[in-house]
PDB file of C-alpha atoms in Angstrom:
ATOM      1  CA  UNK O   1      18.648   5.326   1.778  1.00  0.00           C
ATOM      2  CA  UNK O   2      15.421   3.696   3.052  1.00  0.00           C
ATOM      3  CA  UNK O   3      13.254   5.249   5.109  1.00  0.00           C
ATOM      4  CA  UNK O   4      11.952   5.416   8.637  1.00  0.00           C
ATOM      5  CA  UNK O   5       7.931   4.596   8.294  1.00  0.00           C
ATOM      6  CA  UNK O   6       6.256   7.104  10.223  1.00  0.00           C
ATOM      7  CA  UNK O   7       2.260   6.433   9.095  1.00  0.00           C
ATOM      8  CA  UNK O   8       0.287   3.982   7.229  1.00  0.00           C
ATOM      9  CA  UNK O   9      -3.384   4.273   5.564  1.00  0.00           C
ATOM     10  CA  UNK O  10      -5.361   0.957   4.356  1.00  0.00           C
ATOM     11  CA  UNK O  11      -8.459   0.502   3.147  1.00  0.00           C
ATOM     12  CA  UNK O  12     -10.629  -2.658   2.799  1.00  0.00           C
ATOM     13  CA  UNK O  13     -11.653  -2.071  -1.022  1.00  0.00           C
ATOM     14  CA  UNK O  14     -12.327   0.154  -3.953  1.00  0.00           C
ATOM     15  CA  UNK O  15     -13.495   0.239  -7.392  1.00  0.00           C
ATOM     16  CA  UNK O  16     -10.777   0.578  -9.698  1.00  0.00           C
ATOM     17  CA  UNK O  17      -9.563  -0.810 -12.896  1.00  0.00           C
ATOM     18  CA  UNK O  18      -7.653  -3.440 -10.738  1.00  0.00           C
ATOM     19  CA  UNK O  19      -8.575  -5.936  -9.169  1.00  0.00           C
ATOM     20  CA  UNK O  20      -6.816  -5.640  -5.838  1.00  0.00           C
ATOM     21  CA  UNK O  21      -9.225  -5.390  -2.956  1.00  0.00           C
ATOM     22  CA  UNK O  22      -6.954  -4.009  -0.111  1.00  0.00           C
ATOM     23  CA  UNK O  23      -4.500  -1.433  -0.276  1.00  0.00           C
ATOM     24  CA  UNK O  24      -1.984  -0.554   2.444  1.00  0.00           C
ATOM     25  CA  UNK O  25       0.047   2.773   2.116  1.00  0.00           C
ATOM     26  CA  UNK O  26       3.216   3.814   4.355  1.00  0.00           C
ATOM     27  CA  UNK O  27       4.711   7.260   4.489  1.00  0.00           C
ATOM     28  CA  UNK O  28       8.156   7.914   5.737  1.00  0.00           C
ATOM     29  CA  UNK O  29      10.546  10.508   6.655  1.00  0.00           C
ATOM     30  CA  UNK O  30      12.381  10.766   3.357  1.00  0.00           C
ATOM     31  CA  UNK O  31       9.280  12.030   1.298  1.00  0.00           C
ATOM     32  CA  UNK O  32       8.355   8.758   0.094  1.00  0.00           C
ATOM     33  CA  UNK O  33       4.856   7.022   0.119  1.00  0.00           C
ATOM     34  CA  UNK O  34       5.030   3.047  -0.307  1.00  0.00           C
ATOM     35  CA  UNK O  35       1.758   1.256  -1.897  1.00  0.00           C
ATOM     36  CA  UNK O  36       1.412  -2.054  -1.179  1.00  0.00           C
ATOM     37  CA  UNK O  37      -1.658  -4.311  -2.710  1.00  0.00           C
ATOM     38  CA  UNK O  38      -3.194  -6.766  -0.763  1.00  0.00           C
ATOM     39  CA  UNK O  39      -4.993 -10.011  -2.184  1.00  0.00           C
ATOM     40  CA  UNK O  40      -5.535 -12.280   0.637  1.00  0.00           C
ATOM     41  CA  UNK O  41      -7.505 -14.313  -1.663  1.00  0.00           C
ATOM     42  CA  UNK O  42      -4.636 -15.258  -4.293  1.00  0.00           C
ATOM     43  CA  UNK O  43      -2.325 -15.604  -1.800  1.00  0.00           C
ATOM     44  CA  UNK O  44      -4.095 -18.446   0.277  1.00  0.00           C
ATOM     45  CA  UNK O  45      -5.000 -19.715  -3.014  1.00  0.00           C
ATOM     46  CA  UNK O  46      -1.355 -20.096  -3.823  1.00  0.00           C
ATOM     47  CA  UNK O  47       0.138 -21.636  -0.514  1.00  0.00           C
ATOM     48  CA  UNK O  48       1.350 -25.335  -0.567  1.00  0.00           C
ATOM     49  CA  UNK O  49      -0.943 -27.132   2.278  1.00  0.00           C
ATOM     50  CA  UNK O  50       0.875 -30.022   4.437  1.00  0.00           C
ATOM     51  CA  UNK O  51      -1.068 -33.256   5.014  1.00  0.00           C
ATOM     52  CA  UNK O  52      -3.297 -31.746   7.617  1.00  0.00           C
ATOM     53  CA  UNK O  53      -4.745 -28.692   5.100  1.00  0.00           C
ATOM     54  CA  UNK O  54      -2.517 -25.900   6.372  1.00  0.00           C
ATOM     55  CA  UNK O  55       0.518 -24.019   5.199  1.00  0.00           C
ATOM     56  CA  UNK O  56       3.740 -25.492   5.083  1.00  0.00           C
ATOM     57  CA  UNK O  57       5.230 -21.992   5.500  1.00  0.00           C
ATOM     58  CA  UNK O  58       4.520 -18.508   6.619  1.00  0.00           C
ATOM     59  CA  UNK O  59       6.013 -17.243   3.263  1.00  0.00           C
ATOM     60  CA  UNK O  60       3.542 -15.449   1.251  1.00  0.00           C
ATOM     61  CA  UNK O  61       3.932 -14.079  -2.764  1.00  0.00           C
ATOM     62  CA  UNK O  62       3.671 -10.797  -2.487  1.00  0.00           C
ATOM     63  CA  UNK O  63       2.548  -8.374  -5.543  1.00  0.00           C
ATOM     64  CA  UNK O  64       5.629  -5.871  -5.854  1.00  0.00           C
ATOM     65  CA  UNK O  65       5.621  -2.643  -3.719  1.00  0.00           C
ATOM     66  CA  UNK O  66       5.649   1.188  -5.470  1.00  0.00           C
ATOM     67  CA  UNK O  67       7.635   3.840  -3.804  1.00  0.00           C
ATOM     68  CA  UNK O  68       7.575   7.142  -5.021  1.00  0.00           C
ATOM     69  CA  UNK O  69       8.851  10.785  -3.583  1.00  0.00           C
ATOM     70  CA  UNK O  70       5.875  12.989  -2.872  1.00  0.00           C
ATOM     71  CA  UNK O  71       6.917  15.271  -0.186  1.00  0.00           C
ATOM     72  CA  UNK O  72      10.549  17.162   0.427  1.00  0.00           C
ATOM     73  CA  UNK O  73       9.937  16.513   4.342  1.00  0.00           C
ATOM     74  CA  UNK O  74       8.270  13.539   6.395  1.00  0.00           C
ATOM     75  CA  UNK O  75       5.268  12.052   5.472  1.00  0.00           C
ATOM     76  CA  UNK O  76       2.909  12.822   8.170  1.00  0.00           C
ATOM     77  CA  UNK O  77      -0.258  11.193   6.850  1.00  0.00           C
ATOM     78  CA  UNK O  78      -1.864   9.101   4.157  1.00  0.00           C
ATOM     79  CA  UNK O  79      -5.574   8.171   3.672  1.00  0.00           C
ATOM     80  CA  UNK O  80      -7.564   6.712   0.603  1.00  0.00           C
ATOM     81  CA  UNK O  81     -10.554   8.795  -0.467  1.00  0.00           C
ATOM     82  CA  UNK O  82     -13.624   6.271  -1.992  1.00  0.00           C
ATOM     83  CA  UNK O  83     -15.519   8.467  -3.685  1.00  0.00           C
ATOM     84  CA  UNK O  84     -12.228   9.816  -5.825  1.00  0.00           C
ATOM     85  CA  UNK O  85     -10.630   6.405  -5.689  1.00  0.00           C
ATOM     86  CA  UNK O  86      -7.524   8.644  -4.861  1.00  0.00           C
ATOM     87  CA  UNK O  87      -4.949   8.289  -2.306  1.00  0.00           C
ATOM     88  CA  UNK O  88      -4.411  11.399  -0.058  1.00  0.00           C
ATOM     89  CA  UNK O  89      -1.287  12.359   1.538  1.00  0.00           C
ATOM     90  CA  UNK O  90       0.380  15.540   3.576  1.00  0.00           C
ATOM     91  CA  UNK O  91       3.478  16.512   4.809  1.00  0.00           C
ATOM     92  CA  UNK O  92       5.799  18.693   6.407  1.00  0.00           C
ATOM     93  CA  UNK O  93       6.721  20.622   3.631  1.00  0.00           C
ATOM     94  CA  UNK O  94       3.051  22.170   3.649  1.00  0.00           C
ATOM     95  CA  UNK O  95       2.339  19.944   0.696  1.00  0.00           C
ATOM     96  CA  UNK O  96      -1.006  18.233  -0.202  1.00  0.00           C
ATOM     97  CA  UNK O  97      -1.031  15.672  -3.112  1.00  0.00           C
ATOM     98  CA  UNK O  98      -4.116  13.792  -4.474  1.00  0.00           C
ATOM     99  CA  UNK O  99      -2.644  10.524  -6.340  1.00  0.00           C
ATOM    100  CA  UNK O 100      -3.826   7.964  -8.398  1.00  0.00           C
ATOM    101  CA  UNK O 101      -3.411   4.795  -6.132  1.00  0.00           C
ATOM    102  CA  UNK O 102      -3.581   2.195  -8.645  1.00  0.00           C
ATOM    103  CA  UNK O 103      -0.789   3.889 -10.680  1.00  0.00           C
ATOM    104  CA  UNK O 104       0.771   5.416  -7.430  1.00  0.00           C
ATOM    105  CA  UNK O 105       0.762   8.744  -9.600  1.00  0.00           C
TER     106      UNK O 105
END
């Protein structure tokens, strides 16, 4: 069963091994946390133009979404710490995990 979203972290960039820029991050009230990368960049890149230089569609590729079960209880928040390059999330269950975003680990 999916999940009602109940927060969402982003931040602009990081250093990482990857080369996504922009990372959004959604916790609902099944336990889950959702990573999704952002690369505006490839994705304008990618979009067929019309005749007058804009897109023929609002469709956009999108790089593939991770979902994994952190918490027993609803995700109540989810923030991206720079200087760890680690995502940060807590719950209801009294639970605080430190993850690797890029590997959503």
């Amino acid at each position: 069963k999916e999940g009602t979203p109940l927060c969402m972290g982003y931040t602009e960039s990081h250093e990482g091994k990857s080369s996504e820029k922009e990372i959004l991050m959604v916790g609902d009230d099944n336990g889950y946390v959702t990573v999704y990368p952002l690369d505006w960049s490839e994705l304008e890149s990618q979009e067929p133009k019309n005749e007058g230089g804009k897109p023929e569609s609002d469709d956009k590729k999108k790089k593939a979404a991770q979902s994994k079960k952190y918490h027993s209880d609803w995700v109540m928040k989810v923030g991206f710490v720079s200087q760890l390059q680690a995502m940060v999330t807590c719950s209801l269950d009294g639970e605080i995990n430190l993850c690797d975003v890029q590997r959503n680990e």
